Short mmCIF file of C-alpha atoms in Angstrom, two decimals:
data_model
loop_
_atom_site.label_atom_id
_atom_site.label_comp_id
_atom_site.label_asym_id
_atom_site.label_seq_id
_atom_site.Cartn_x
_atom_site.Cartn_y
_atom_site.Cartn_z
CA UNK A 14 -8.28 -24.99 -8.10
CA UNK A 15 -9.58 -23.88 -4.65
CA UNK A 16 -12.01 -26.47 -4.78
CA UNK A 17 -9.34 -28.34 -5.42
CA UNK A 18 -6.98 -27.46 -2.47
CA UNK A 19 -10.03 -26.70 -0.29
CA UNK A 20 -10.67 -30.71 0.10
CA UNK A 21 -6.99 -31.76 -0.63
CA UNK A 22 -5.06 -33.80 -2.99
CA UNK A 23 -2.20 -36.54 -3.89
CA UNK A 24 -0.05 -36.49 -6.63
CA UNK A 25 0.44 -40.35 -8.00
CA UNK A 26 2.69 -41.98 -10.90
CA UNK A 27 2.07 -45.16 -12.60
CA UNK A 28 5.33 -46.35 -13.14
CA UNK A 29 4.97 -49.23 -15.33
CA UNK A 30 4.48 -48.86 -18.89
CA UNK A 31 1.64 -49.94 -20.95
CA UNK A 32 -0.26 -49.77 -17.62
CA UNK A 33 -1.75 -46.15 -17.66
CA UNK A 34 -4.08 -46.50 -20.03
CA UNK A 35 -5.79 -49.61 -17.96
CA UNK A 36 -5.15 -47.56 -14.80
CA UNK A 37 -7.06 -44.37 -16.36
CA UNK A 38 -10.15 -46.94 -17.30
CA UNK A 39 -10.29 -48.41 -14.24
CA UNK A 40 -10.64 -44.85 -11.88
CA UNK A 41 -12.99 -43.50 -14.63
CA UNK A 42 -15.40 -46.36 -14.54
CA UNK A 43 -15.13 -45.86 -10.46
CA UNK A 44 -16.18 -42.68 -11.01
CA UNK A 45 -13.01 -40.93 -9.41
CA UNK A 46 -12.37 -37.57 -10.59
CA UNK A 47 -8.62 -37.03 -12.30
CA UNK A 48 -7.01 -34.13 -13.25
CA UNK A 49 -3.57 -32.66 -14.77
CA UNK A 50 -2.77 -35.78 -16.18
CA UNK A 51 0.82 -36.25 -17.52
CA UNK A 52 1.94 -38.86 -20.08
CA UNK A 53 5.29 -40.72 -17.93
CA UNK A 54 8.61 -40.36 -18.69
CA UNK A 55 9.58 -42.22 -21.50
CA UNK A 56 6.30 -42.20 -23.26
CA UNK A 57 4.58 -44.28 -21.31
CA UNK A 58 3.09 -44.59 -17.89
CA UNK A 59 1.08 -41.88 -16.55
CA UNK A 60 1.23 -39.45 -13.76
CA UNK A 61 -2.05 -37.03 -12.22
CA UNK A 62 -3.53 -35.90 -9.06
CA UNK A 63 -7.00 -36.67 -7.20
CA UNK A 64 -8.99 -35.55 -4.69
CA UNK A 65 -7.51 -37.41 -1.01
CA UNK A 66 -10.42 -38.47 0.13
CA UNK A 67 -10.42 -40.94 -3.55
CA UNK A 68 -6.83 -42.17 -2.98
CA UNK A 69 -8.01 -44.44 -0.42
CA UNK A 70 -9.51 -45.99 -3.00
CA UNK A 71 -7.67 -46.34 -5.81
CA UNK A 72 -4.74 -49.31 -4.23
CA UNK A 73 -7.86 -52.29 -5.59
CA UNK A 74 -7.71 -50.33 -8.95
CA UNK A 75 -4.09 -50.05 -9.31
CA UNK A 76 -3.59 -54.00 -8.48
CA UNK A 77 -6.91 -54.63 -11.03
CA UNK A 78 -4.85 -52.63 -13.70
CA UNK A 79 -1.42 -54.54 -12.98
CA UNK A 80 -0.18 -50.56 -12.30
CA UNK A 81 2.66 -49.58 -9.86
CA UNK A 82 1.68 -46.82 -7.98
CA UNK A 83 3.35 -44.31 -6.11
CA UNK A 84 2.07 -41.44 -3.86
CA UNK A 85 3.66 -37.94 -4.46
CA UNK A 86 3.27 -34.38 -3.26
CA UNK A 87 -0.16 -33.48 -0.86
CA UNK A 88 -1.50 -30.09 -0.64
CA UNK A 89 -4.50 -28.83 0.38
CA UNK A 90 -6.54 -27.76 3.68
CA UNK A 91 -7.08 -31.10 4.92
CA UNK A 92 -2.87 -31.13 4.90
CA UNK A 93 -2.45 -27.85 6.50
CA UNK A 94 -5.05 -28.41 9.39
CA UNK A 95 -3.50 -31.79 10.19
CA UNK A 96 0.38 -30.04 10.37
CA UNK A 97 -1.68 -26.62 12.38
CA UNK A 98 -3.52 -29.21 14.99
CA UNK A 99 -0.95 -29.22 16.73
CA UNK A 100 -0.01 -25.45 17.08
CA UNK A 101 -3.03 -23.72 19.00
CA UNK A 102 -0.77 -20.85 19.04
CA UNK A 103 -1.26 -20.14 15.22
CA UNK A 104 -5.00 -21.23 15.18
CA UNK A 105 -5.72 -18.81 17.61
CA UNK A 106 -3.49 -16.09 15.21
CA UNK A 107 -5.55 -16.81 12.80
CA UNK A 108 -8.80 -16.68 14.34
CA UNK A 109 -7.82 -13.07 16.23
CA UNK A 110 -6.89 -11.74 12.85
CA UNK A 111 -9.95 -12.48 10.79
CA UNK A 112 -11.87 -11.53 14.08
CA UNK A 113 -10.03 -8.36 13.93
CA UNK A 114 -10.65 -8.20 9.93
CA UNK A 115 -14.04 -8.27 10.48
CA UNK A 116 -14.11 -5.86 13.20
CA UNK A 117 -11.81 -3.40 11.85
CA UNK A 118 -14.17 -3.97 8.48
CA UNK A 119 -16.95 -2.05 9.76
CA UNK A 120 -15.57 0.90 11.21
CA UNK A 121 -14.29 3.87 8.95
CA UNK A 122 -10.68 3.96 9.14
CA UNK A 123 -10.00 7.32 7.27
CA UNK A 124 -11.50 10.45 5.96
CA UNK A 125 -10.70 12.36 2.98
CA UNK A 126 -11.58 15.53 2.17
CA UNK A 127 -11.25 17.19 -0.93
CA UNK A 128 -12.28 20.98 -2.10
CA UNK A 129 -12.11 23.17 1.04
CA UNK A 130 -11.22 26.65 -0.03
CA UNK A 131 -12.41 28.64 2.82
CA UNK A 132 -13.89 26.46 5.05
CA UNK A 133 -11.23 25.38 7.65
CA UNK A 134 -10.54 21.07 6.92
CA UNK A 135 -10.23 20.91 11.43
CA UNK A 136 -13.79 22.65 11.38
CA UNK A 137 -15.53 20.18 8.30
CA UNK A 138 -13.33 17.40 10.03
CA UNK A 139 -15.05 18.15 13.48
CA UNK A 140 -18.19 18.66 12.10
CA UNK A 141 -18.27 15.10 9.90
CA UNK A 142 -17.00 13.21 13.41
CA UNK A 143 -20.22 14.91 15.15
CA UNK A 144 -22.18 13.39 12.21
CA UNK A 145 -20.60 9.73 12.88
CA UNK A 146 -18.03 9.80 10.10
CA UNK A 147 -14.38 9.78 11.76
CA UNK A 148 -11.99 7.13 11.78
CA UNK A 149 -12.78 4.26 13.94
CA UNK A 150 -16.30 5.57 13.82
CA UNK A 151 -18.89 2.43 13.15
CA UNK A 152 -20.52 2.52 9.49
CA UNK A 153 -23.61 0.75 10.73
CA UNK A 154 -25.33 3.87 11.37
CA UNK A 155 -23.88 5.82 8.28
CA UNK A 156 -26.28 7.62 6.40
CA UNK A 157 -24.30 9.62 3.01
CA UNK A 158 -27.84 11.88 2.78
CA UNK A 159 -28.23 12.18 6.33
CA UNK A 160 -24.38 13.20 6.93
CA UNK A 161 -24.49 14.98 3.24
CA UNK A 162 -27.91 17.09 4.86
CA UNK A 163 -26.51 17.93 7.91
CA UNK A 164 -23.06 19.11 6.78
CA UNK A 165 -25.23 21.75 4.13
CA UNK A 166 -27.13 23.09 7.10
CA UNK A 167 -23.93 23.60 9.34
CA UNK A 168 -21.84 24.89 6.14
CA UNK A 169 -23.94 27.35 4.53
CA UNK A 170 -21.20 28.52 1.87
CA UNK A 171 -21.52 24.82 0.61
CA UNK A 172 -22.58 24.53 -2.74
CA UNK A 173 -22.87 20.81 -2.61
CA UNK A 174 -21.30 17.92 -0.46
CA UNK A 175 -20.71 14.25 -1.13
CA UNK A 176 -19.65 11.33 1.39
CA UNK A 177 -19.49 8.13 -0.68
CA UNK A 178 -18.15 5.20 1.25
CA UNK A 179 -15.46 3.39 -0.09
CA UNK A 180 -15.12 0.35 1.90
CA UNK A 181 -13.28 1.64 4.78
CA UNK A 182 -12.59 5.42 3.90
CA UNK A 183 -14.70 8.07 3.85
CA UNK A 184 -14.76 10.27 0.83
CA UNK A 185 -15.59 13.61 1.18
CA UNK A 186 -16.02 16.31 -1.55
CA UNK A 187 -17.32 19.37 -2.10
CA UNK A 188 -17.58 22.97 -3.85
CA UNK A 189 -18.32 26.11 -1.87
CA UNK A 190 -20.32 28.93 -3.60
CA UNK A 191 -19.01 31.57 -5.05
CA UNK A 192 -20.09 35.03 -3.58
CA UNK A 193 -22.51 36.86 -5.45
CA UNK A 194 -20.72 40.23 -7.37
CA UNK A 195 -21.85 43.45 -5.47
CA UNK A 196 -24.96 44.96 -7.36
CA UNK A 197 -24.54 48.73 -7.17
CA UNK A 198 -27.80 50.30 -7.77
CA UNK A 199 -26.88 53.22 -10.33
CA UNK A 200 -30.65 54.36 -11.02
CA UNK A 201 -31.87 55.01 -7.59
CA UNK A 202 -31.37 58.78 -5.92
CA UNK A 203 -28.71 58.78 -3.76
CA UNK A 204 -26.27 61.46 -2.16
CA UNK A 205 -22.78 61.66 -0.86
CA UNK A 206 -21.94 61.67 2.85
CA UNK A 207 -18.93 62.44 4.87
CA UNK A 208 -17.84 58.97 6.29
CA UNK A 209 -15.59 60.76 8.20
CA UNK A 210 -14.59 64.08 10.24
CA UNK A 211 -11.93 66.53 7.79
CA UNK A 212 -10.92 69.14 5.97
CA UNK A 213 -11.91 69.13 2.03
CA UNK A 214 -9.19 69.45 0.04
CA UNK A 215 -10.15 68.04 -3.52
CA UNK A 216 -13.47 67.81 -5.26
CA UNK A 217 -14.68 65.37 -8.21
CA UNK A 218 -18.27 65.26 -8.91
CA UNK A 219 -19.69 63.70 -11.43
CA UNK A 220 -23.22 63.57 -10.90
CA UNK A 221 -25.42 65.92 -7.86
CA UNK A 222 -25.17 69.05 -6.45
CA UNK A 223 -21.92 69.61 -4.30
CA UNK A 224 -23.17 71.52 -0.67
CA UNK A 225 -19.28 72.13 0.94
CA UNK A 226 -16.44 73.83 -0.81
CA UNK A 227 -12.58 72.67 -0.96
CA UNK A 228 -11.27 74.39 2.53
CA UNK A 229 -14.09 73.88 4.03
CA UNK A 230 -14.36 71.16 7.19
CA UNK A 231 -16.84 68.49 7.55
CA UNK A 232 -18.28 66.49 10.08
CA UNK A 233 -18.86 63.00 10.02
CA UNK A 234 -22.26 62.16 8.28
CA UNK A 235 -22.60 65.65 6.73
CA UNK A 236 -24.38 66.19 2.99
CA UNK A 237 -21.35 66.74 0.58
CA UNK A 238 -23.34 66.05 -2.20
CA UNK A 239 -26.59 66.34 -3.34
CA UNK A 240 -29.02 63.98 -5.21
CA UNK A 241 -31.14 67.59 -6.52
CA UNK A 242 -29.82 68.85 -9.47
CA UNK A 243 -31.69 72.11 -10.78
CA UNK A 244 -30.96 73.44 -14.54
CA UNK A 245 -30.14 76.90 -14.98
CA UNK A 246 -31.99 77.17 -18.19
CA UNK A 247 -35.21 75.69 -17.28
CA UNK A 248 -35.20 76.18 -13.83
CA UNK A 249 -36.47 73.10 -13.21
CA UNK A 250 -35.69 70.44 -9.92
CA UNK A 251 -34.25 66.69 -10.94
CA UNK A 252 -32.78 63.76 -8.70
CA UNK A 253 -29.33 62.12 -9.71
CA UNK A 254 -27.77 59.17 -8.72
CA UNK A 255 -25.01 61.53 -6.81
CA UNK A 256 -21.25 60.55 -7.86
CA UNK A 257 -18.06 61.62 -6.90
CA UNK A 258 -14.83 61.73 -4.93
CA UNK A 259 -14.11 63.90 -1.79
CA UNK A 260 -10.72 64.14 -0.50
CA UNK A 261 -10.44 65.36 2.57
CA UNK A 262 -7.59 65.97 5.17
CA UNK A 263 -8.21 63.92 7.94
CA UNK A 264 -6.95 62.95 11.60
CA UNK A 265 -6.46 59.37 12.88
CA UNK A 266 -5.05 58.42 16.54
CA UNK A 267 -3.02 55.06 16.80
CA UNK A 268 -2.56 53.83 19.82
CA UNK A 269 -0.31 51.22 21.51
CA UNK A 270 0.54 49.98 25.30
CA UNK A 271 3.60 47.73 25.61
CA UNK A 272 4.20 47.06 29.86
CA UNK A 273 7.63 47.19 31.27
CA UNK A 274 8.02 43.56 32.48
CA UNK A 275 7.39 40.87 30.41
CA UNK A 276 6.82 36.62 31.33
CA UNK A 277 9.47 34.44 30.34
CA UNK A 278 9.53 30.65 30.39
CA UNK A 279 13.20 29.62 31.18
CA UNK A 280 13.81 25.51 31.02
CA UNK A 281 14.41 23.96 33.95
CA UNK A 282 15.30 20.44 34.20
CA UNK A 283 15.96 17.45 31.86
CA UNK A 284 13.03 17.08 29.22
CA UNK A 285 10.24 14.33 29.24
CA UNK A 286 10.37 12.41 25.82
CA UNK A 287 7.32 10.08 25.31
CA UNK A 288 5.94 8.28 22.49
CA UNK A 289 2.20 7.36 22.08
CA UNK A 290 0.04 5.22 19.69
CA UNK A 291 -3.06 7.28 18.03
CA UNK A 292 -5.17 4.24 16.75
CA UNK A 293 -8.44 5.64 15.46
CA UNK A 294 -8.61 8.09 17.03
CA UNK A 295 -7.63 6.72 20.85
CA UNK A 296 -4.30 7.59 22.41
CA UNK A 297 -2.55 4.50 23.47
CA UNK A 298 0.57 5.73 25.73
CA UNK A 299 3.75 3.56 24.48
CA UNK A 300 6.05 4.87 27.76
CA UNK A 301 4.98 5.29 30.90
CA UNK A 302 6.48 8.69 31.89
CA UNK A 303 4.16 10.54 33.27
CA UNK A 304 4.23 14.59 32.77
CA UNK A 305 6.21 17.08 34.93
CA UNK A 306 4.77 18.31 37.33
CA UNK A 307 4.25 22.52 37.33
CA UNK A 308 4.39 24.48 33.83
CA UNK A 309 6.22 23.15 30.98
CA UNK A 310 6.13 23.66 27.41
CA UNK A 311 4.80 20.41 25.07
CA UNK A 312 6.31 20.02 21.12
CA UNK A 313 5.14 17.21 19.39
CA UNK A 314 5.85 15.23 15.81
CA UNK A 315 2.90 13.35 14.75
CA UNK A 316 4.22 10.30 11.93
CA UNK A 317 1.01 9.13 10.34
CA UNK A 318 1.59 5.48 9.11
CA UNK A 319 0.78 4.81 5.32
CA UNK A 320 0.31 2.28 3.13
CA UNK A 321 1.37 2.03 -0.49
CA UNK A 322 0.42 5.85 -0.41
CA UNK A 323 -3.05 5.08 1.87
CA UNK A 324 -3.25 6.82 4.86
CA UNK A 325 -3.82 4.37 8.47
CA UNK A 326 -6.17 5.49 11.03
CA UNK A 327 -2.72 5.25 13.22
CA UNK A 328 -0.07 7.82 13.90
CA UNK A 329 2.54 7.46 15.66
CA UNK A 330 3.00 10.53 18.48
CA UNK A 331 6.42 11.85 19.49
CA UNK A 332 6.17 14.54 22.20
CA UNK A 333 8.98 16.31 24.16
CA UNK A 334 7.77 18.34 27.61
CA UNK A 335 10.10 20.39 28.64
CA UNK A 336 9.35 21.81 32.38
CA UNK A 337 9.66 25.25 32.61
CA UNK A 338 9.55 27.87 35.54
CA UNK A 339 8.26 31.21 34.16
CA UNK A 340 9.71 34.31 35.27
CA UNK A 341 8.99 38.01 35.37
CA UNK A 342 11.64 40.27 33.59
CA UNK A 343 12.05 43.35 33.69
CA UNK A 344 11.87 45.53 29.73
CA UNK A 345 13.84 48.55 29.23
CA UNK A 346 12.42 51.73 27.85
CA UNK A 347 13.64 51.75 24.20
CA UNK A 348 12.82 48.01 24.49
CA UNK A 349 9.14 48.31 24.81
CA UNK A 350 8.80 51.43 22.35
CA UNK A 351 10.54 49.98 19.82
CA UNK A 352 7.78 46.95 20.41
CA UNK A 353 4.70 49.73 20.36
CA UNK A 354 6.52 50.80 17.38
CA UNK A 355 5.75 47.86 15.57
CA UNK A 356 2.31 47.53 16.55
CA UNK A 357 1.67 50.68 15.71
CA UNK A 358 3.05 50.21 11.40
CA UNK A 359 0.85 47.03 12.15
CA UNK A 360 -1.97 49.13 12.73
CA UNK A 361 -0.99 51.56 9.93
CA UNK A 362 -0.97 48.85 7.56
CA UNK A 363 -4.35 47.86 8.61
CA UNK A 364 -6.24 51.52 7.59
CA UNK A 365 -5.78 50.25 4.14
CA UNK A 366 -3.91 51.54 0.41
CA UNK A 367 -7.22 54.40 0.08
CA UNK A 368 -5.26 56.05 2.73
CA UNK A 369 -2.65 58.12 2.01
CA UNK A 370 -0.70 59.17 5.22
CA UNK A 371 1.21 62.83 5.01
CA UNK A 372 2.33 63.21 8.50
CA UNK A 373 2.71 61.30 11.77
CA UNK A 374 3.40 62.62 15.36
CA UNK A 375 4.44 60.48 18.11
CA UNK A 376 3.73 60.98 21.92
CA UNK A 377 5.61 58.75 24.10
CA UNK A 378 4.05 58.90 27.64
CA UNK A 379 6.16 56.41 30.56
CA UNK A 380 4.30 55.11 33.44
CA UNK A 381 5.41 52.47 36.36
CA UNK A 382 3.62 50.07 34.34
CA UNK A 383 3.85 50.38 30.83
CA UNK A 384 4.81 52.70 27.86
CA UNK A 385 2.46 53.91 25.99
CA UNK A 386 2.69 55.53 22.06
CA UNK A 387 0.07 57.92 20.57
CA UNK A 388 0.45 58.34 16.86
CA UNK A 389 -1.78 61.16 15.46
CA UNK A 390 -1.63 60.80 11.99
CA UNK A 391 -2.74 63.27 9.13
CA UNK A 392 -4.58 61.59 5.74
CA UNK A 393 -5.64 61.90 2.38
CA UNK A 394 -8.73 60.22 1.72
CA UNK A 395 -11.64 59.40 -0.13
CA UNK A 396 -14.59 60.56 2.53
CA UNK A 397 -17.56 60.00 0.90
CA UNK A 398 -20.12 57.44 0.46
CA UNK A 399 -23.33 56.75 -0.69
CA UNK A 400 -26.33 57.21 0.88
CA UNK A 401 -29.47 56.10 -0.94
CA UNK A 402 -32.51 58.57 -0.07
CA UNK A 403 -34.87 57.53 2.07
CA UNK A 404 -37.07 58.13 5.21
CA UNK A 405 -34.17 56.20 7.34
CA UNK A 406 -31.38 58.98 5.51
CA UNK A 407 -30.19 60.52 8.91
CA UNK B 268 -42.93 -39.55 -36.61
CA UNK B 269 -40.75 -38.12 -34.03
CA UNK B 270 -40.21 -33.77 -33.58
CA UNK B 271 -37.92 -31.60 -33.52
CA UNK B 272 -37.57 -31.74 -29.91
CA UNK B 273 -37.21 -35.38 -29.70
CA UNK B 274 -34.69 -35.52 -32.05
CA UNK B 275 -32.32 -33.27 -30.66
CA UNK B 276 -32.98 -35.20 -27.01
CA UNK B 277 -31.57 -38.67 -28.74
CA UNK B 278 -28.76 -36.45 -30.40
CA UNK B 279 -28.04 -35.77 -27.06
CA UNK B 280 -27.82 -38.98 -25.49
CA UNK B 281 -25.08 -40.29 -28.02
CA UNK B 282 -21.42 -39.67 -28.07
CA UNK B 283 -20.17 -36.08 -28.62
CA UNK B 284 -17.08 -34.45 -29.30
CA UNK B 285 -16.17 -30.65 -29.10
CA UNK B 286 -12.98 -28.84 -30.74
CA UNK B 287 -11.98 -25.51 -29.09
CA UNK B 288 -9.68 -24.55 -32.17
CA UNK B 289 -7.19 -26.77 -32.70
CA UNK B 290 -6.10 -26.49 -28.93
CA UNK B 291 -8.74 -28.35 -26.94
CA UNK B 292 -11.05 -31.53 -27.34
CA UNK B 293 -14.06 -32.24 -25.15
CA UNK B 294 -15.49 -35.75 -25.56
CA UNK B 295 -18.73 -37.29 -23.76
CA UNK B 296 -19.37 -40.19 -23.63
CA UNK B 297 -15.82 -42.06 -24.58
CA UNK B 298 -15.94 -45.12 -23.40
CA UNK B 299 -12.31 -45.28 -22.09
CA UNK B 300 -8.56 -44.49 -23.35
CA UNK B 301 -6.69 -46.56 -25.11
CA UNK B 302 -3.31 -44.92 -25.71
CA UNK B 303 -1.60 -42.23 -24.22
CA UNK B 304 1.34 -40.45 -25.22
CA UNK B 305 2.24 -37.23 -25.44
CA UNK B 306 1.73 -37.06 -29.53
CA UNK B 307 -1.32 -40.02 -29.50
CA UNK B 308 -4.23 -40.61 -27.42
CA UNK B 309 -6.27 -43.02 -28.40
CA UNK B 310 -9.93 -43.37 -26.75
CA UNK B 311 -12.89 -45.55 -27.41
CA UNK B 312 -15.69 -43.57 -28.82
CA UNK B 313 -19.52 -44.86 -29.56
CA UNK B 314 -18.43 -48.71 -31.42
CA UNK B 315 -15.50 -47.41 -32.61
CA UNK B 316 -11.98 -45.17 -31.77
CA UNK B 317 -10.91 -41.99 -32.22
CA UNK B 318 -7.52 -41.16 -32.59
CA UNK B 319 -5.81 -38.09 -31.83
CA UNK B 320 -2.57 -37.08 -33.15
CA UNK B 321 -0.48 -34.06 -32.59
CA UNK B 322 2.39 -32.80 -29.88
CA UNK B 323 2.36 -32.08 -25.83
CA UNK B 324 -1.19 -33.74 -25.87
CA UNK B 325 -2.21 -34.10 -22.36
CA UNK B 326 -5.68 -34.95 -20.79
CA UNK B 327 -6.78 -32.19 -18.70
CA UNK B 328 -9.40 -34.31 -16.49
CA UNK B 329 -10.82 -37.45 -17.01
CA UNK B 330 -14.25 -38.64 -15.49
CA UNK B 331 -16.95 -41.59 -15.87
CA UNK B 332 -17.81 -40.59 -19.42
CA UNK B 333 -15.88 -37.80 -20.11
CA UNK B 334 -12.20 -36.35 -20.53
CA UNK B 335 -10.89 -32.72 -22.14
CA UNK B 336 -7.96 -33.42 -24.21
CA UNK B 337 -5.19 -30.19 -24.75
CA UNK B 338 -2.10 -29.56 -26.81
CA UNK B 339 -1.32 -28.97 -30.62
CA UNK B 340 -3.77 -31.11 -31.73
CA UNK B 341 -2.61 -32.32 -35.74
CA UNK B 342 -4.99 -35.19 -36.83
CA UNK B 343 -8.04 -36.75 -35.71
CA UNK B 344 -8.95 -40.36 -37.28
CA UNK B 345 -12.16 -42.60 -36.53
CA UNK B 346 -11.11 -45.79 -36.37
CA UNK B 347 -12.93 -49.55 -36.75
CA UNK B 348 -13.07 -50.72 -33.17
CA UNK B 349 -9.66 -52.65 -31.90
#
């Protein structure tokens, strides 16, 4: 059928009966292709279509044959350039668009990703664009083991990476390792150190020789337990694996500075609304209003256009900058020690559940400048850690 | 005494007629049509004529020495030539 329409045809009746048949002989032994041939209305007669360029032809056949002939529909590309001649506009349409197809064609219009757990997508993203995969990025020069190679030397936590090309997206997947589990070395000689300075309060040892007693204090990086065991029945020396838990009393200082005035942006003016075109990857500007002039604050929508569900290497960017004249304000007292406050449970939060807090004391201390709150805070924890024995053991 | 080969190459060279089920007929070397209706088409075939009887018969494409024939094809007759 393309062939077909490619070099145009004519739809033609026979209208007299009895003559089809002779009609039919008469374009065969010519050697003129038919096709879709109809019986006429009324049983008899014929109707068909031919090539155009055989029509021409067939008027001394149809008079040999004693058929009446008549011409019907045309179609075909022969047709459509004759009615398009005259419309440059549209041949030049065309033309730009199937220059554009093939442009467009071999550049990479998007990139998935798929399987980032830890790795940020903005960092692989960045990474993959360095590497010449990025939309509007040319896949002449596209190399999946080259790109596949580099990314595994950048990303170390990659397990393995795949960019397959799929005509013009990128696909990207990948695994990241898992981390090895800890090994914790029980056979080697080891003894328990104070990680911290305190007062023991609670003792559980397991394995070694305990050196301080509950009451007693400790500094930090002092022996609590030792990896020499000696038996009281044979009097003899052995090394342990020391194990335990020493809780200890300790002290912790928090610390937080809050000044008195603070900056504030206050809107000034009407707000500059602009759109922009993002089409791979450029920024076409769609207004022409420029940005305010000073400081001003910039919010944005970005609506990436889609297709049946596949992502465009165009967005469409809505931004609103709002000029802004930013101010120094004054910040009461309670103000700015309620905010030190809240840094400080921040930094509470941050020591961790091992640490059980049993007291807190707060010093508030008000300069010009700022105010400033000292927390001391009194603990229960878990001091001690392991130290494996060795010429390096402090 | 003439081979296998041979043989098959004068096979070739004479009329021949193919049935695609009862749906579709491909004939080389008819020598022209005859009749045709939408239940008979009639077509010259070697010396004699081959008839072809059934319902929405229509002739697909038609060349020199060759046409495909379609529709519920019922009945085919060789006939002494007209």
């Amino acid at each position: 059928m393309l062939v077909q329409w490619l070099f145009g045809w004519v739809a033609w009746e026979v209208q007299n009966p009895a003559a089809g048949a002779r009609f039919l002989n008469c374009c065969a032994r010519a050697r003129l292709s038919l096709w879709d041939l109809k019986p006429g209305k009324g049983g008899k007669g014929v109707s068909g279509r031919m090539r155009v360029r055989d029509y021409r032809h067939i008027r001394p056949l149809a008079r040999k044959a004693g058929a009446r002939l008549r011409a019907g529909k045309r179609r075909g590309l022969p047709f459509l350039w004759n009615r398009l001649r005259g419309r440059p506009g549209l041949l030049f349409g065309g033309a730009a668009f199937f220059a554009l197809l093939c442009a467009f064609s071999q550049c990479f219009w998007t990139v998935e990703v798929t399987g980032c757990r830890t790795i940020p997508e903005t960092a692989l993203r960045a990474a993959l664009a360095e590497f010449g995969v990025a939309p509007g990025a040319p896949k002449a020069a596209f190399s999946p083991n080259a790109v596949q190679a580099a990314l595994m030397r950048r990303f170390p936590q990659l397990a393995w990476v795949t960019v397959n090309d799929r005509g013009s997206d990128a696909d990207v997947r990948l695994l990241e390792k898992d981390a090895a589990p800890q090994v914790f070395d029980d056979e080697g000689f080891c003894s328990l150190r104070a990680a911290k300075s305190g007062t023991v309060v609670e003792m559980h040892i397991w394995a070694g020789t305990p050196t301080v007693k509950v009451g007693e204090g400790v500094l930090s990086g002092q022996l609590l337990v030792s990896s020499v065991v000696e038996s009281e029945s044979t009097e003899e020396w052995r090394m342990r694996h020391a194990a335990g838990q020493v809780i200890a009393e300790t002290t912790q200082v928090l610390r937080a500075d809050v000044p008195l005035q603070k900056e504030v942006a206050v809107p000034q003016g009407e707000p500059v609304k602009r759109r922009s075109l993002e089409l791979f990857g450029a920024r076409l500007p769609l207004s022409w209003r420029l940005a305010p002039d000073g400081a001003y604050t910039a919010q944005g929508i970005r609506t990436s256009l889609s297709v049946y569900g596949r992502l465009l290497p165009a967005a469409v960017l809505e931004e609103t900058l709002q000029p802004v004249s930013v101010r120094t304000q004054p910040r009461t007292r309670e103000e700015a020690e309620a905010l030190a406050r809240e840094e400080l449970a921040r930094q509470e939060a941050a020591l961790g559940a091992g640490v059980e807090i049993t007291a807190r004391e707060d010093r508030v201390r008000v300069t010009d400048e700022a105010v400033t709150v000292e927390r001391t805070l009194t603990c229960r924890e878990d001091i001690a850690y392991t130290a494996p024995i060795g010429w390096e053991t402090p | 005494m003439l081979g296998w080969e041979a043989h098959g190459l004068l096979a070739e060279n004479g009329p021949r007629m193919e049935l695609g089920g009862r749906r579709e007929a491909t004939v080389d070397g008819c020598g022209g049509v005859l009749e045709y209706t939408e239940t008979v088409v009639r077509i010259r075939y070697g010396r004699g004529v081959v008839k072809f009887s059934g319902e929405r018969l229509r002739l697909h494409s038609l060349a020199a020495k060759s046409l495909i024939l379609s529709g519920e094809i019922q009945k085919i007759e060789f006939l002494p030539p007209p």
